[in-house]
Amino acid sequence: MATTTASLDVPASPDRVWRLIGGFDSLPDWLPYIPTSELGDGGRVRSLTNEEGGVIVERLEAFDHKARTYSYSILQAPFPVTGYLSTLVVHETGRQDRARVEWSGSFTPDGISDDEAVALFHGIYADGLAALRRTLASDAS
């Protein structure tokens, strides 16, 4: 099993960041390459459509509003991995106007090396966190 984690400090309070990203259906609010998200199964499954029209189906596995975290698995996606589990967490930094967002995942590569799978998801997480920072900056102005 391979793992990767990306984290980024953002200039917003943890509560503000969680309000933006904490909803399981909220990816289109802050992640430009996921313009569509539809909930099913009582809000525990999301069907995401990316910019190219590809579909990714994910299941909410754990949610903790107080700890500002949720974990999800992939049910269907065009990624060369199996057993995917990812967690998104908003951490306090000791400053009211800053938060650290951490996006991590574990998965088993399928047809590619561990290094290739890690590079793929680390890039997705890092690009996603950079998009979050841009969204927070544009919301603040």
GROMACS .gro file of C-alpha atoms in nm:
model
  141
    1MET     CA    1   0.000   0.000   0.000
    2ALA     CA    2   0.128   0.346  -0.092
    3THR     CA    3   0.053   0.672   0.091
    4THR     CA    4   0.100   1.042   0.039
    5THR     CA    5   0.011   1.361   0.223
    6ALA     CA    6   0.003   1.724   0.116
    7SER     CA    7  -0.055   2.012   0.356
    8LEU     CA    8  -0.079   2.386   0.318
    9ASP     CA    9  -0.124   2.679   0.555
   10VAL     CA   10  -0.399   2.913   0.438
   11PRO     CA   11  -0.481   3.268   0.551
   12ALA     CA   12  -0.823   3.195   0.700
   13SER     CA   13  -0.958   3.071   1.031
   14PRO     CA   14  -1.006   2.695   1.068
   15ASP     CA   15  -1.382   2.749   1.106
   16ARG     CA   16  -1.400   2.951   0.783
   17VAL     CA   17  -1.200   2.688   0.593
   18TRP     CA   18  -1.417   2.407   0.730
   19ARG     CA   19  -1.736   2.594   0.631
   20LEU     CA   20  -1.602   2.599   0.275
   21ILE     CA   21  -1.461   2.246   0.244
   22GLY     CA   22  -1.637   2.048   0.516
   23GLY     CA   23  -1.946   1.957   0.321
   24PHE     CA   24  -1.907   1.627   0.138
   25ASP     CA   25  -2.078   1.788  -0.163
   26SER     CA   26  -1.867   2.108  -0.155
   27LEU     CA   27  -1.580   2.029  -0.395
   28PRO     CA   28  -1.721   2.249  -0.677
   29ASP     CA   29  -1.714   2.544  -0.433
   30TRP     CA   30  -1.334   2.540  -0.414
   31LEU     CA   31  -1.189   2.290  -0.662
   32PRO     CA   32  -1.216   2.426  -1.018
   33TYR     CA   33  -1.140   2.095  -1.189
   34ILE     CA   34  -1.450   1.938  -1.025
   35PRO     CA   35  -1.736   2.157  -1.152
   36THR     CA   36  -2.016   1.911  -1.063
   37SER     CA   37  -2.098   1.703  -0.756
   38GLU     CA   38  -2.422   1.514  -0.695
   39LEU     CA   39  -2.508   1.340  -0.370
   40GLY     CA   40  -2.678   1.002  -0.345
   41ASP     CA   41  -2.737   0.727  -0.088
   42GLY     CA   42  -2.859   0.971   0.176
   43GLY     CA   43  -2.562   1.204   0.128
   44ARG     CA   44  -2.297   0.933   0.175
   45VAL     CA   45  -2.203   0.893  -0.193
   46ARG     CA   46  -2.093   1.171  -0.424
   47SER     CA   47  -2.069   1.151  -0.803
   48LEU     CA   48  -1.813   1.400  -0.926
   49THR     CA   49  -1.767   1.508  -1.285
   50ASN     CA   50  -1.429   1.653  -1.381
   51GLU     CA   51  -1.361   1.916  -1.648
   52GLU     CA   52  -1.316   1.648  -1.916
   53GLY     CA   53  -1.647   1.482  -1.830
   54GLY     CA   54  -1.492   1.191  -1.639
   55VAL     CA   55  -1.691   1.054  -1.347
   56ILE     CA   56  -1.553   0.973  -1.002
   57VAL     CA   57  -1.781   0.812  -0.744
   58GLU     CA   58  -1.677   0.834  -0.379
   59ARG     CA   59  -1.828   0.714  -0.050
   60LEU     CA   60  -1.808   0.906   0.277
   61GLU     CA   61  -1.648   0.670   0.528
   62ALA     CA   62  -1.610   0.894   0.834
   63PHE     CA   63  -1.712   1.249   0.925
   64ASP     CA   64  -1.627   1.449   1.238
   65HIS     CA   65  -1.755   1.807   1.232
   66LYS     CA   66  -1.594   1.895   1.566
   67ALA     CA   67  -1.249   1.767   1.458
   68ARG     CA   68  -1.301   1.922   1.110
   69THR     CA   69  -1.224   1.605   0.918
   70TYR     CA   70  -1.377   1.351   0.684
   71SER     CA   71  -1.255   1.039   0.506
   72TYR     CA   72  -1.379   0.889   0.183
   73SER     CA   73  -1.313   0.593  -0.044
   74ILE     CA   74  -1.332   0.567  -0.422
   75LEU     CA   75  -1.601   0.340  -0.562
   76GLN     CA   76  -1.538   0.422  -0.928
   77ALA     CA   77  -1.268   0.632  -1.095
   78PRO     CA   78  -1.026   0.635  -1.388
   79PHE     CA   79  -0.729   0.607  -1.150
   80PRO     CA   80  -0.485   0.312  -1.161
   81VAL     CA   81  -0.529   0.221  -0.794
   82THR     CA   82  -0.747   0.004  -0.572
   83GLY     CA   83  -0.829   0.026  -0.201
   84TYR     CA   84  -0.821   0.407  -0.205
   85LEU     CA   85  -0.897   0.588   0.122
   86SER     CA   86  -0.841   0.960   0.165
   87THR     CA   87  -0.878   1.205   0.453
   88LEU     CA   88  -0.918   1.582   0.451
   89VAL     CA   89  -0.846   1.765   0.780
   90VAL     CA   90  -0.846   2.131   0.883
   91HIS     CA   91  -0.600   2.192   1.169
   92GLU     CA   92  -0.561   2.488   1.401
   93THR     CA   93  -0.220   2.658   1.384
   94GLY     CA   94  -0.230   2.862   1.703
   95ARG     CA   95  -0.332   3.171   1.507
   96GLN     CA   96  -0.698   3.260   1.462
   97ASP     CA   97  -0.641   3.386   1.107
   98ARG     CA   98  -0.457   3.076   0.976
   99ALA     CA   99  -0.538   2.711   0.925
  100ARG     CA  100  -0.338   2.413   0.804
  101VAL     CA  101  -0.524   2.189   0.561
  102GLU     CA  102  -0.400   1.835   0.518
  103TRP     CA  103  -0.509   1.597   0.243
  104SER     CA  104  -0.380   1.242   0.262
  105GLY     CA  105  -0.447   0.912   0.098
  106SER     CA  106  -0.355   0.545   0.095
  107PHE     CA  107  -0.402   0.315  -0.203
  108THR     CA  108  -0.267   0.012  -0.382
  109PRO     CA  109  -0.123   0.086  -0.727
  110ASP     CA  110  -0.273  -0.120  -1.009
  111GLY     CA  111  -0.055  -0.142  -1.319
  112ILE     CA  112   0.179   0.139  -1.214
  113SER     CA  113   0.459   0.168  -0.958
  114ASP     CA  114   0.416   0.296  -0.603
  115ASP     CA  115   0.618   0.605  -0.698
  116GLU     CA  116   0.393   0.680  -0.996
  117ALA     CA  117   0.077   0.642  -0.786
  118VAL     CA  118   0.220   0.859  -0.509
  119ALA     CA  119   0.319   1.127  -0.762
  120LEU     CA  120  -0.031   1.121  -0.917
  121PHE     CA  121  -0.218   1.169  -0.590
  122HIS     CA  122   0.035   1.402  -0.433
  123GLY     CA  123  -0.008   1.624  -0.739
  124ILE     CA  124  -0.387   1.610  -0.710
  125TYR     CA  125  -0.374   1.700  -0.340
  126ALA     CA  126  -0.115   1.979  -0.380
  127ASP     CA  127  -0.299   2.130  -0.679
  128GLY     CA  128  -0.628   2.106  -0.488
  129LEU     CA  129  -0.485   2.282  -0.183
  130ALA     CA  130  -0.340   2.556  -0.405
  131ALA     CA  131  -0.687   2.600  -0.558
  132LEU     CA  132  -0.833   2.621  -0.205
  133ARG     CA  133  -0.586   2.898  -0.119
  134ARG     CA  134  -0.687   3.091  -0.435
  135THR     CA  135  -1.057   3.046  -0.356
  136LEU     CA  136  -1.010   3.174  -0.001
  137ALA     CA  137  -0.810   3.473  -0.128
  138SER     CA  138  -1.076   3.564  -0.386
  139ASP     CA  139  -1.354   3.526  -0.126
  140ALA     CA  140  -1.169   3.763   0.107
  141SER     CA  141  -1.139   4.039  -0.150
   0.00000   0.00000   0.00000
